[in-house]
CSV table of C-alpha atoms in Angstrom, one decimal:
chain,number,residue,atom,x,y,z
A,1,UNK,CA,0.2,0.0,-0.2
A,2,UNK,CA,3.1,2.2,0.9
A,3,UNK,CA,4.7,1.7,-2.0
A,4,UNK,CA,1.7,2.3,-4.3
A,5,UNK,CA,1.4,5.7,-2.4
A,6,UNK,CA,4.9,6.6,-3.1
A,7,UNK,CA,4.6,5.6,-6.7
A,8,UNK,CA,1.6,7.7,-7.1
A,9,UNK,CA,3.1,10.9,-5.6
A,10,UNK,CA,6.0,10.2,-7.9
A,11,UNK,CA,3.8,10.1,-11.1
A,12,UNK,CA,2.4,13.7,-10.0
A,13,UNK,CA,5.7,15.3,-9.2
A,14,UNK,CA,6.9,14.1,-12.5
A,15,UNK,CA,3.9,15.4,-14.4
A,16,UNK,CA,4.3,18.7,-12.7
A,17,UNK,CA,7.4,18.8,-13.7
A,18,UNK,CA,7.1,17.8,-17.0
A,19,UNK,CA,4.1,20.3,-17.4
A,20,UNK,CA,6.1,23.2,-15.6
A,21,UNK,CA,9.1,22.8,-18.1
A,22,UNK,CA,7.0,24.1,-20.8
A,23,UNK,CA,6.4,27.1,-18.8
A,24,UNK,CA,9.5,27.5,-17.3
A,25,UNK,CA,10.6,31.1,-18.3
A,26,UNK,CA,14.4,30.3,-18.0
A,27,UNK,CA,13.7,27.9,-21.2
A,28,UNK,CA,14.2,29.5,-25.0
A,29,UNK,CA,10.8,29.5,-26.6
A,30,UNK,CA,10.6,27.9,-29.7
A,31,UNK,CA,11.4,30.0,-32.9
A,32,UNK,CA,8.0,30.5,-34.4
A,33,UNK,CA,9.6,32.2,-37.3
A,34,UNK,CA,10.8,28.7,-38.5
A,35,UNK,CA,7.4,27.3,-38.1
A,36,UNK,CA,4.5,27.5,-41.2
A,37,UNK,CA,1.3,25.9,-40.6
A,38,UNK,CA,-1.1,26.0,-43.2
A,39,UNK,CA,-4.7,24.7,-43.4
A,40,UNK,CA,-8.5,24.7,-44.8
A,41,UNK,CA,-10.4,27.1,-42.3
A,42,UNK,CA,-13.9,27.3,-42.8
A,43,UNK,CA,-16.9,29.0,-41.1
A,44,UNK,CA,-20.3,27.2,-41.5
A,45,UNK,CA,-23.2,26.8,-42.5
A,46,UNK,CA,-22.4,29.0,-45.4
A,47,UNK,CA,-24.4,32.4,-44.6
A,48,UNK,CA,-25.1,35.4,-46.8
A,49,UNK,CA,-22.6,37.9,-46.2
A,50,UNK,CA,-21.3,36.1,-43.0
A,51,UNK,CA,-24.7,37.2,-40.9
A,52,UNK,CA,-26.1,34.7,-38.7
A,53,UNK,CA,-29.1,34.9,-36.3
A,54,UNK,CA,-29.1,34.2,-32.6
A,55,UNK,CA,-30.1,31.0,-32.1
A,56,UNK,CA,-28.0,29.4,-34.7
A,57,UNK,CA,-24.6,27.7,-34.3
A,58,UNK,CA,-21.2,28.0,-35.8
A,59,UNK,CA,-19.3,25.2,-37.0
A,60,UNK,CA,-15.5,26.2,-38.0
A,61,UNK,CA,-13.6,23.4,-39.3
A,62,UNK,CA,-10.1,22.9,-39.8
A,63,UNK,CA,-8.8,20.5,-42.0
A,64,UNK,CA,-6.2,19.6,-44.2
A,65,UNK,CA,-3.7,21.1,-41.9
A,66,UNK,CA,0.3,20.9,-42.9
A,67,UNK,CA,3.2,22.0,-41.0
A,68,UNK,CA,6.7,22.7,-41.6
A,69,UNK,CA,9.0,23.0,-38.7
A,70,UNK,CA,12.5,22.1,-37.4
A,71,UNK,CA,13.0,18.8,-36.0
A,72,UNK,CA,11.3,17.9,-32.5
A,73,UNK,CA,8.5,20.7,-32.7
A,74,UNK,CA,5.0,19.3,-32.4
A,75,UNK,CA,1.7,20.7,-33.0
A,76,UNK,CA,0.1,19.5,-29.6
A,77,UNK,CA,-3.1,21.2,-29.9
A,78,UNK,CA,-5.4,23.6,-31.8
A,79,UNK,CA,-7.2,26.6,-30.2
A,80,UNK,CA,-10.5,28.4,-31.5
A,81,UNK,CA,-10.7,32.0,-30.2
A,82,UNK,CA,-13.8,34.5,-30.4
A,83,UNK,CA,-12.6,38.2,-30.0
A,84,UNK,CA,-9.4,37.1,-28.3
A,85,UNK,CA,-11.4,34.8,-26.0
A,86,UNK,CA,-10.7,31.0,-25.8
A,87,UNK,CA,-13.7,29.1,-26.7
A,88,UNK,CA,-12.5,25.4,-27.1
A,89,UNK,CA,-9.3,23.9,-27.5
A,90,UNK,CA,-8.9,20.3,-28.9
A,91,UNK,CA,-5.6,18.0,-29.3
A,92,UNK,CA,-4.2,17.6,-32.6
A,93,UNK,CA,-3.8,14.0,-34.0
A,94,UNK,CA,-3.6,14.5,-37.7
A,95,UNK,CA,-7.4,14.5,-38.0
A,96,UNK,CA,-9.9,17.2,-39.2
A,97,UNK,CA,-11.1,19.1,-36.1
A,98,UNK,CA,-14.4,20.9,-35.6
A,99,UNK,CA,-15.3,23.7,-33.1
A,100,UNK,CA,-19.4,24.0,-32.5
A,101,UNK,CA,-20.0,27.2,-31.4
A,102,UNK,CA,-23.6,28.3,-30.2
A,103,UNK,CA,-24.8,31.9,-30.7
A,104,UNK,CA,-26.6,32.5,-27.3
A,105,UNK,CA,-28.8,35.4,-27.9
A,106,UNK,CA,-27.9,38.5,-25.6
A,107,UNK,CA,-24.1,36.7,-25.2
A,108,UNK,CA,-23.1,36.1,-28.5
A,109,UNK,CA,-24.1,39.1,-30.5
A,110,UNK,CA,-22.7,41.9,-33.0
A,111,UNK,CA,-19.4,41.4,-35.0
A,112,UNK,CA,-17.3,38.2,-33.8
A,113,UNK,CA,-13.9,37.9,-34.9
A,114,UNK,CA,-12.5,34.0,-34.5
A,115,UNK,CA,-8.8,33.1,-35.0
A,116,UNK,CA,-7.4,29.6,-34.8
A,117,UNK,CA,-4.4,29.2,-33.1
A,118,UNK,CA,-1.9,26.1,-33.1
A,119,UNK,CA,0.0,25.3,-29.3
A,120,UNK,CA,3.5,24.1,-30.4
A,121,UNK,CA,5.8,22.2,-28.2
A,122,UNK,CA,8.8,20.9,-27.8
A,123,UNK,CA,11.4,19.4,-25.5
A,124,UNK,CA,13.5,21.5,-23.3
A,125,UNK,CA,11.5,24.6,-25.1
A,126,UNK,CA,8.7,27.1,-23.7
A,127,UNK,CA,5.5,26.6,-25.5
A,128,UNK,CA,4.6,28.7,-28.2
A,129,UNK,CA,1.5,29.6,-30.1
A,130,UNK,CA,1.6,30.0,-34.3
A,131,UNK,CA,-1.5,31.9,-35.8
A,132,UNK,CA,-3.2,29.6,-38.4
A,133,UNK,CA,-5.9,31.6,-39.6
A,134,UNK,CA,-7.3,34.9,-37.9
A,135,UNK,CA,-10.0,37.6,-38.9
A,136,UNK,CA,-12.7,35.2,-39.9
A,137,UNK,CA,-15.6,37.5,-39.4
A,138,UNK,CA,-19.2,36.6,-38.5
A,139,UNK,CA,-21.9,39.1,-37.6
A,140,UNK,CA,-24.9,37.8,-35.4
A,141,UNK,CA,-27.9,39.7,-35.2
A,142,UNK,CA,-31.0,39.1,-32.7
A,143,UNK,CA,-33.0,39.9,-35.6
A,144,UNK,CA,-32.1,38.6,-39.6
A,145,UNK,CA,-32.2,41.6,-41.6
A,146,UNK,CA,-34.6,40.9,-44.9
A,147,UNK,CA,-34.2,42.8,-48.5
A,148,UNK,CA,-36.8,42.6,-51.1
A,149,UNK,CA,-36.2,43.5,-54.8
A,150,UNK,CA,-38.7,44.9,-57.4
A,151,UNK,CA,-37.9,44.9,-61.3
A,152,UNK,CA,-40.1,46.8,-63.6
A,153,UNK,CA,-40.2,46.0,-67.2
A,154,UNK,CA,-41.1,49.1,-69.6
A,155,UNK,CA,-42.0,47.4,-72.8
A,156,UNK,CA,-42.8,49.1,-76.3
A,157,UNK,CA,-44.3,46.9,-79.1
A,158,UNK,CA,-44.5,47.4,-82.6
A,159,UNK,CA,-46.0,45.9,-85.6
A,160,UNK,CA,-47.3,46.3,-89.1
A,161,UNK,CA,-49.9,44.1,-90.7
A,162,UNK,CA,-50.2,42.8,-94.2
A,163,UNK,CA,-53.2,45.3,-94.9
A,164,UNK,CA,-50.6,48.3,-93.7
A,165,UNK,CA,-52.2,48.9,-90.4
A,166,UNK,CA,-49.7,50.0,-87.5
A,167,UNK,CA,-49.2,49.0,-83.9
A,168,UNK,CA,-47.1,51.3,-81.6
A,169,UNK,CA,-47.9,50.0,-77.9
A,170,UNK,CA,-46.2,50.8,-74.6
A,171,UNK,CA,-46.9,49.8,-71.3
A,172,UNK,CA,-45.5,48.9,-67.9
A,173,UNK,CA,-45.1,45.5,-65.8
A,174,UNK,CA,-43.8,45.0,-62.3
A,175,UNK,CA,-42.4,41.7,-60.7
A,176,UNK,CA,-44.5,40.2,-58.2
A,177,UNK,CA,-43.0,37.6,-56.7
A,178,UNK,CA,-39.2,38.3,-56.5
A,179,UNK,CA,-38.1,36.4,-59.4
A,180,UNK,CA,-40.6,36.6,-62.1
A,181,UNK,CA,-41.9,39.4,-64.4
A,182,UNK,CA,-45.1,38.3,-66.0
A,183,UNK,CA,-45.6,39.9,-69.4
A,184,UNK,CA,-49.8,39.9,-70.3
A,185,UNK,CA,-50.5,38.4,-73.4
A,186,UNK,CA,-53.2,40.9,-74.1
A,187,UNK,CA,-51.0,43.6,-73.9
A,188,UNK,CA,-48.3,41.9,-75.9
A,189,UNK,CA,-50.0,40.3,-78.9
A,190,UNK,CA,-52.0,41.8,-81.7
A,191,UNK,CA,-54.9,41.3,-83.8
A,192,UNK,CA,-55.0,43.7,-86.6
A,193,UNK,CA,-58.2,44.8,-87.9
A,194,UNK,CA,-57.4,43.6,-91.4
A,195,UNK,CA,-55.0,41.2,-92.8
A,196,UNK,CA,-52.4,39.6,-90.5
A,197,UNK,CA,-49.5,40.4,-88.6
A,198,UNK,CA,-46.8,37.6,-88.3
A,199,UNK,CA,-44.0,39.2,-86.3
A,200,UNK,CA,-43.9,42.0,-83.7
A,201,UNK,CA,-40.7,43.9,-82.7
A,202,UNK,CA,-40.7,44.0,-78.8
A,203,UNK,CA,-38.2,46.6,-77.1
A,204,UNK,CA,-37.8,46.0,-73.2
A,205,UNK,CA,-35.9,48.4,-70.9
A,206,UNK,CA,-35.4,46.9,-67.2
A,207,UNK,CA,-35.3,49.0,-63.8
A,208,UNK,CA,-35.1,47.8,-60.4
A,209,UNK,CA,-35.4,48.7,-57.0
A,210,UNK,CA,-34.1,47.2,-53.6
A,211,UNK,CA,-34.9,47.8,-49.9
A,212,UNK,CA,-34.7,46.0,-46.3
A,213,UNK,CA,-38.2,44.9,-45.2
A,214,UNK,CA,-37.3,44.7,-41.7
A,215,UNK,CA,-34.1,46.6,-40.6
A,216,UNK,CA,-32.9,50.3,-40.8
A,217,UNK,CA,-30.4,48.8,-43.3
A,218,UNK,CA,-30.1,50.3,-46.7
A,219,UNK,CA,-30.1,48.8,-50.1
A,220,UNK,CA,-29.5,50.4,-53.5
A,221,UNK,CA,-29.4,48.9,-57.2
A,222,UNK,CA,-25.9,49.4,-58.9
A,223,UNK,CA,-26.5,48.1,-61.8
A,224,UNK,CA,-29.4,46.3,-64.0
A,225,UNK,CA,-29.0,44.3,-67.1
A,226,UNK,CA,-30.0,41.5,-69.2
A,227,UNK,CA,-28.4,37.9,-69.1
A,228,UNK,CA,-24.8,37.2,-70.6
A,229,UNK,CA,-26.4,35.8,-73.5
A,230,UNK,CA,-28.3,38.6,-75.0
A,231,UNK,CA,-27.1,42.1,-73.6
A,232,UNK,CA,-25.4,43.9,-70.9
A,233,UNK,CA,-27.6,47.3,-71.0
A,234,UNK,CA,-30.8,47.7,-69.5
A,235,UNK,CA,-32.6,47.5,-73.0
A,236,UNK,CA,-33.0,44.8,-75.3
A,237,UNK,CA,-34.9,44.5,-78.5
A,238,UNK,CA,-36.1,41.3,-80.0
A,239,UNK,CA,-38.4,40.3,-82.6
A,240,UNK,CA,-41.3,37.4,-81.8
A,241,UNK,CA,-43.5,35.4,-83.6
A,242,UNK,CA,-47.1,37.1,-83.1
A,243,UNK,CA,-47.8,33.9,-81.2
A,244,UNK,CA,-48.4,33.6,-77.3
A,245,UNK,CA,-45.5,31.9,-75.9
A,246,UNK,CA,-43.1,33.5,-78.5
A,247,UNK,CA,-41.5,35.9,-75.8
A,248,UNK,CA,-41.8,33.4,-73.3
A,249,UNK,CA,-39.5,30.9,-75.6
A,250,UNK,CA,-36.7,33.2,-75.8
A,251,UNK,CA,-35.9,32.6,-72.0
A,252,UNK,CA,-34.9,36.2,-71.3
A,253,UNK,CA,-34.2,37.3,-67.8
A,254,UNK,CA,-32.6,40.4,-66.3
A,255,UNK,CA,-29.6,40.4,-63.5
A,256,UNK,CA,-29.7,43.2,-60.6
A,257,UNK,CA,-26.7,43.9,-59.0
A,258,UNK,CA,-27.7,45.2,-55.6
A,259,UNK,CA,-25.4,46.7,-52.3
A,260,UNK,CA,-26.6,46.5,-48.8
A,261,UNK,CA,-25.0,48.6,-46.0
A,262,UNK,CA,-26.0,50.7,-43.2
A,263,UNK,CA,-25.9,50.2,-39.1
A,264,UNK,CA,-28.1,47.5,-38.0
A,265,UNK,CA,-28.6,46.7,-34.0
A,266,UNK,CA,-25.5,48.6,-33.6
A,267,UNK,CA,-23.3,46.8,-36.3
A,268,UNK,CA,-21.9,48.6,-39.1
A,269,UNK,CA,-22.2,46.0,-41.9
A,270,UNK,CA,-20.0,47.4,-44.6
A,271,UNK,CA,-21.1,47.1,-47.9
A,272,UNK,CA,-22.1,43.6,-49.3
A,273,UNK,CA,-23.4,42.4,-52.6
A,274,UNK,CA,-26.2,40.5,-54.2
A,275,UNK,CA,-27.2,39.5,-57.4
A,276,UNK,CA,-31.2,39.1,-58.1
A,277,UNK,CA,-32.0,37.3,-61.2
A,278,UNK,CA,-36.0,37.9,-62.8
A,279,UNK,CA,-36.9,35.6,-65.5
A,280,UNK,CA,-39.7,37.0,-68.4
A,281,UNK,CA,-42.7,34.9,-68.5
A,282,UNK,CA,-46.0,35.6,-70.1
A,283,UNK,CA,-49.5,35.7,-68.5
A,284,UNK,CA,-52.9,34.8,-69.9
């Protein structure tokens, strides 16, 4: 019994001595300038503009870690920091590490800056830390800002019948569901009083407006253009058969470049970009 007790005490002393060696100020620290660590570090789930809502959970994944270092230097553990404070630390054994960070309402709000740190050890040297990745930005809101975009087409339809009768009609159509602009067939197609009109010339000029529906953030449209297969300007002209369905068969769509910016819940979000896409359809 006494021998067991003595062995137990000896083990504790050795452990404490081993731990204290790494923190001994008389030991030279590991030269971190000679250590290079690369890794694939990601925040998830993917979020628009790295914005998250309280109650969610962020996963910080550290994968494909590669280190070059002097002989004897070991990557003992990897540590996750949030705004400079340690969130968690995990021993490193060569496998992908995942850190789960609950976004607790009232505590984990505002702008978060995550860093991933490597803890290095070497026999007869003082422990040293090295930055693997930093400035991993995330913004946490208690109420996630929402945005809407409304697109408008100013349409001019021209035609000439076999009897010489002419059509010159203009009208406007707005999007109704956030991704479709439905052009009424009654406004688009034409039945002349005499003769027939086989084709129509349609000119469409697109415009748009963007706004937040539930926050003080601003939204502006920086550019409106037609899909790259057609044009890079707001206006497009096409000739179609004077038969319902002919315009929709062109598979036309407009792209809206928007910028979102401002301050919400005390956080200046900076400027972020988002593309909106609207398909041109026909409505009976």
